[in-house]
Coordinates of C-alpha atoms in Angstrom, one line a residue:
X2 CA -7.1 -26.1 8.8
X3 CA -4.9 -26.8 11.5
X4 CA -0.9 -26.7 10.0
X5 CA 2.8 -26.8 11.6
X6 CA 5.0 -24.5 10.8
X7 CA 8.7 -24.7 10.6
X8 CA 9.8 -21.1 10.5
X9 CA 13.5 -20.0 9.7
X10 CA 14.1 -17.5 12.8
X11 CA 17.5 -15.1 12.6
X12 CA 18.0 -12.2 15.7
X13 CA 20.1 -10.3 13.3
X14 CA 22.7 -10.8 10.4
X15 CA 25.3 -12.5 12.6
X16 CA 22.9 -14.7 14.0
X17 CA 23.2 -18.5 13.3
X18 CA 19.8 -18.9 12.9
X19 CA 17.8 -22.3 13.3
X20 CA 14.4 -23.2 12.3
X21 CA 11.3 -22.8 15.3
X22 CA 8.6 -25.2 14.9
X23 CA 5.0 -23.3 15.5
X24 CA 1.2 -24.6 15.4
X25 CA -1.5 -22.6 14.0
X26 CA -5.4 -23.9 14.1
X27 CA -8.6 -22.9 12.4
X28 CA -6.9 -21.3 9.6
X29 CA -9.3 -20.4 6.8
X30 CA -8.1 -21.3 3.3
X31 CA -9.5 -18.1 1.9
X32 CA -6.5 -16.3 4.0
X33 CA -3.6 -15.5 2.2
X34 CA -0.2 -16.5 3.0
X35 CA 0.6 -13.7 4.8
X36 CA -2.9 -13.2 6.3
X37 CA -1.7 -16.3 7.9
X38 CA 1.6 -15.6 9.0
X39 CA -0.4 -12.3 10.2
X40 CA -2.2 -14.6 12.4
X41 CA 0.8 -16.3 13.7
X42 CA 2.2 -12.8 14.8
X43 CA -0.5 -12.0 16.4
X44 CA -0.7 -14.9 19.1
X45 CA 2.7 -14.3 19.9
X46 CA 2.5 -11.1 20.6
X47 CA -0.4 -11.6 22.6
X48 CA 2.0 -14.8 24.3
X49 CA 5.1 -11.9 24.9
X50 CA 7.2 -13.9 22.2
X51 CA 8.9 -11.9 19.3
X52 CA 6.7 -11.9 16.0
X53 CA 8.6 -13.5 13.0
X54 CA 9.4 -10.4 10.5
X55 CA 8.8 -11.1 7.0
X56 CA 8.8 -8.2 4.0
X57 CA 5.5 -7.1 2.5
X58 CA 3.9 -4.3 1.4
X59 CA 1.1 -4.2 -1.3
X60 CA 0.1 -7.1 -0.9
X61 CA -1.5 -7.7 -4.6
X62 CA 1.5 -9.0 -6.5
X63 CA 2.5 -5.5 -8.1
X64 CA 5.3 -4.1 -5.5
X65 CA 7.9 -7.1 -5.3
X66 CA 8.4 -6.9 -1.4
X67 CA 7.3 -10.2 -0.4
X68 CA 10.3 -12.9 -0.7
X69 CA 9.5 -16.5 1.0
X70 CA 11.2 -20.2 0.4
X71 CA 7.6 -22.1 1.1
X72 CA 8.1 -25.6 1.0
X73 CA 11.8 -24.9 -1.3
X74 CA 9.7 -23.3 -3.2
X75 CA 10.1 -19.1 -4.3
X76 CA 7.0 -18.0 -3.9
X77 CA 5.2 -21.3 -2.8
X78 CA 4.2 -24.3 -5.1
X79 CA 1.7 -22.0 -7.2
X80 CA 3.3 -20.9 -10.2
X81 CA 2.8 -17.0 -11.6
X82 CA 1.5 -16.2 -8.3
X83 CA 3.7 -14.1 -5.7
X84 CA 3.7 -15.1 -1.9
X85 CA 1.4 -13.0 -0.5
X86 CA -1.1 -13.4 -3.3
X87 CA -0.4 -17.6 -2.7
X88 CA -3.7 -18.6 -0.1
X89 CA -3.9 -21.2 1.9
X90 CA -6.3 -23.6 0.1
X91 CA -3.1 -24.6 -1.7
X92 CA -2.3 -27.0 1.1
X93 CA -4.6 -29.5 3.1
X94 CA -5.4 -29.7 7.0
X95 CA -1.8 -31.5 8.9
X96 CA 0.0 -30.4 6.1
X97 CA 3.9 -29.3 7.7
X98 CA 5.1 -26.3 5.6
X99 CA 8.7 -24.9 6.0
X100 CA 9.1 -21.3 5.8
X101 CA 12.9 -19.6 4.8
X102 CA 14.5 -16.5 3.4
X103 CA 15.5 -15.9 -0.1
X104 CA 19.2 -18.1 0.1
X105 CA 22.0 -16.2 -1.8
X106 CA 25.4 -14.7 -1.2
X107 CA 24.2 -11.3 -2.6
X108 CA 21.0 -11.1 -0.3
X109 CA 21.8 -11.6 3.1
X110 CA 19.4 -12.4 5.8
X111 CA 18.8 -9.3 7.8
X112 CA 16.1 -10.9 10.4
X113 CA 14.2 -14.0 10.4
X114 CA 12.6 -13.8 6.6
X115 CA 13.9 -10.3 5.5
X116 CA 16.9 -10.2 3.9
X117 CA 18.8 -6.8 1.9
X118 CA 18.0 -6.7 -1.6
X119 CA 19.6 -3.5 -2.2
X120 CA 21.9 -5.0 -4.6
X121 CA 19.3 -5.2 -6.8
X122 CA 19.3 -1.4 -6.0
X123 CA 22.9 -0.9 -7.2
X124 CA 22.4 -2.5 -10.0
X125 CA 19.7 -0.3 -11.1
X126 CA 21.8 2.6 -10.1
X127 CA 24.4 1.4 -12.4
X128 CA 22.4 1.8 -15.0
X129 CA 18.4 1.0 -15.5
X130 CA 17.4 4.5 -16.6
X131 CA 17.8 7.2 -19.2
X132 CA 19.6 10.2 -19.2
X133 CA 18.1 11.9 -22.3
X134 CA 15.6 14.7 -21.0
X135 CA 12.5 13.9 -22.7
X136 CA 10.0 17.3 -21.9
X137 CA 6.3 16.3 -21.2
X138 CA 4.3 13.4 -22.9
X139 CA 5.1 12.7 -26.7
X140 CA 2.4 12.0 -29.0
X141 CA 1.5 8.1 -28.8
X142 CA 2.3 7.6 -32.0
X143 CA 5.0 9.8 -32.8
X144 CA 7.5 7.4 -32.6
X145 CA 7.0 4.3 -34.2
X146 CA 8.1 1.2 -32.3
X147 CA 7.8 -2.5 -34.2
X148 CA 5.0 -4.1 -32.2
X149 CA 7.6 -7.4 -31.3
X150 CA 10.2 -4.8 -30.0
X151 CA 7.1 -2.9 -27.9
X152 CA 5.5 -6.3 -26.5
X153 CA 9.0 -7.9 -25.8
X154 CA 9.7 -4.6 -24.0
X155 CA 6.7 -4.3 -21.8
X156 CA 7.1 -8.4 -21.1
X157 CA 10.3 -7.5 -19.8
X158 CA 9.0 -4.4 -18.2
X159 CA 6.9 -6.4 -15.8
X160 CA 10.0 -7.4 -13.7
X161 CA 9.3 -6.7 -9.8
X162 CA 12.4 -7.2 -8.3
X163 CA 11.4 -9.7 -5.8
X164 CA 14.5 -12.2 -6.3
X165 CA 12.7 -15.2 -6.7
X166 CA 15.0 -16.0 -9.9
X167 CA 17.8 -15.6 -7.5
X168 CA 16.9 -17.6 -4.7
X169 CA 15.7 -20.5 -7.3
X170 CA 18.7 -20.1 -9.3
X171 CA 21.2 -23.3 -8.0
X172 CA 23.9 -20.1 -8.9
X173 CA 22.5 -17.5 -6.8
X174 CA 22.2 -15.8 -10.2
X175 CA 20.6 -12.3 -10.6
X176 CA 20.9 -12.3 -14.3
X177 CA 16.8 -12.5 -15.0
X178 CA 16.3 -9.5 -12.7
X179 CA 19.4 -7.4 -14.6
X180 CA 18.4 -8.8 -18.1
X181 CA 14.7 -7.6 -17.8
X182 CA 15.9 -4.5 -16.7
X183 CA 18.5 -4.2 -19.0
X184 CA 16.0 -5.1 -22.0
X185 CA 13.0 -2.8 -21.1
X186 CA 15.3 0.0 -22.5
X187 CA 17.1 -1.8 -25.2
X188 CA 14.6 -2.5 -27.3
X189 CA 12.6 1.2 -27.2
X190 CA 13.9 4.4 -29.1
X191 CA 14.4 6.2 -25.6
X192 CA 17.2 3.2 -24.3
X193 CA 19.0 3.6 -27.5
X194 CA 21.8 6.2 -26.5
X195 CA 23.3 4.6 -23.9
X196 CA 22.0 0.9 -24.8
X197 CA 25.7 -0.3 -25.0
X198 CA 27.3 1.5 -21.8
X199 CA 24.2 0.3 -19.9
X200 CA 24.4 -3.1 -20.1
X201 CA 28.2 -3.5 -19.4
X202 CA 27.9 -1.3 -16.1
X203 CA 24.5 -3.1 -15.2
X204 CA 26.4 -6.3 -15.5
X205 CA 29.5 -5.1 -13.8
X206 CA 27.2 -4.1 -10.8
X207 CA 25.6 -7.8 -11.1
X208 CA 28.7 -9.1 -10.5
X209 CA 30.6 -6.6 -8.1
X210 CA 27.3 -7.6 -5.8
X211 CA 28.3 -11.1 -5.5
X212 CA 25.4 -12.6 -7.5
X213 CA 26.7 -16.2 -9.1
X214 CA 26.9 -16.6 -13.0
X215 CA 24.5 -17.7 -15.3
X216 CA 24.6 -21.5 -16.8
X217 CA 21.0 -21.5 -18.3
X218 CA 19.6 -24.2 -15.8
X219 CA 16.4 -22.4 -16.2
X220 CA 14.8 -22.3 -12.9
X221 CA 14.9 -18.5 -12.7
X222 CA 12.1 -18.6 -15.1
X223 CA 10.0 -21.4 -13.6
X224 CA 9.5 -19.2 -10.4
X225 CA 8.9 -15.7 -12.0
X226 CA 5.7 -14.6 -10.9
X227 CA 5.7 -12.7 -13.7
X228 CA 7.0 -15.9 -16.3
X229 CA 9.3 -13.2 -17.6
X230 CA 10.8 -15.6 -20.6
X231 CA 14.9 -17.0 -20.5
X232 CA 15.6 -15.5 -24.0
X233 CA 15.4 -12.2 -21.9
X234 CA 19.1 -13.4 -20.9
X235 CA 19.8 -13.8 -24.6
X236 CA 19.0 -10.4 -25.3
X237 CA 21.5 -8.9 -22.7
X238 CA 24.2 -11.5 -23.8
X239 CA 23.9 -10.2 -27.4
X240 CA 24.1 -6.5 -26.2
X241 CA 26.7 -7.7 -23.8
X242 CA 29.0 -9.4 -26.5
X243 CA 28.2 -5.5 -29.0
X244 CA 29.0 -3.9 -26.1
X245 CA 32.5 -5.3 -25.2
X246 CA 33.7 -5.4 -28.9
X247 CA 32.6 -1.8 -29.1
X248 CA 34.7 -0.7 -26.2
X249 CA 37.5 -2.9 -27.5
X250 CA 38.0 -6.0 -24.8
X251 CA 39.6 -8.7 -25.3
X252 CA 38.6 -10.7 -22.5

């Protein structure tokens, strides 16, 4: 296939940026996305021009790296599939794609396609683990968990952290990414100590980051590669609403 390429292109965060027009030809559409972008970077190397930069890592849909607006799309127009698992028989020979960084407040554009996801980092840090020392391996079934608490748990579990639900979200919204997070250890017997002061400082840290606010449009979930459900955000807002009558709010 023979394609044109309109590719965002951003020297550094205080760059305007503008979008570069490119031409690739002879692309197979067994290659990968990124195989493709890989081939891109390589002719302009070989031309002296600065290769576009653009995260990745794994490259099989399990480490969360890869972030790309394809088309306005998260992820490209393939739904459940991450954008360097996305190949390029989903498009047709001529076909123009546009190419853009993950848009939000909270993730700004570091160069060209990368951008600094480290809020996601802080809010983690704020509090997506336990504290309670738990020694080596328990017995499997020492500890009974309720089969809809353990599958909702590992749903919820499968949360990479790529921000798609951010960049979708017409909010710039990051409340997918901190309800999986937050609901991973809710629902297990481990999460339970600190289930209440978790989710108000993982929330806090949600919103001290800049993300937008949830209004339930939904889109978060339409883009998840890993079609982590919307009644995840349910589950934080019910510990959410404990949590602040525990502690005594008004607000």
């Amino acid at each position: 296939m023979n394609l044109t390429l309109r590719i965002w292109r951003q020297s550094g965060p205080k760059d305007k940026g503008r979008m570069v027009t490119y031409q690739v030809e002879d692309v197979s559409p067994d290659m990968s996305f990124l195989e493709m972008l890989d081939v891109l970077n390589e002719r302009l190397i070989l031309a002296g021009e600065e290769p576009v930069a653009f995260d990745h890592d794994c490259r099989e849909g399990i480490c969360g790296m890869c972030g790309l607006m394809i088309n306005g799309n998260a992820h490209g127009p393939q739904r459940g599939t991450t954008a360097c698992q996305l190949h390029m028989r989903q498009f047709a020979d001529g076909d123009t794609i546009d190419i853009e960084p993950w848009r939000a407040r909270a993730f700004p554009v570091v160069k060209d396609l990368v951008v600094d996801r480290g809020a996601f980092d802080r809010i983690i840090a704020a509090g997506g683990y336990v504290t309670a020392p738990t020694g080596s391996a328990p017995e499997a079934h020492a500890t009974p968990v309720p089969k809809v608490d353990a599958d909702a748990a590992f749903e919820a579990a499968a949360c990479i952290g790529c921000g798609a639900c951010v960049a979708a979200c017409p909010n710039g919204s990051g409340m997918l990414f901190t309800a999986a997070k937050v609901t991973q250890l809710s629902l297990l017997p481990q999460g339970q100590p600190e289930r209440y002061t978790r989710v108000i400082g993982m929330v806090d840290a949600h919103d001290e980051a800049g993300f937008g606010g949830c209004t339930n449009a939904g889109e978060c979930t339409v883009v998840c590669p890993k079609g982590i459900p919307l009644n995840t955000i349910g589950r934080l807002n019910r510990d959410y609403l404990k949590a602040t009558a525990k502690r005594g709010d008004t607000a």
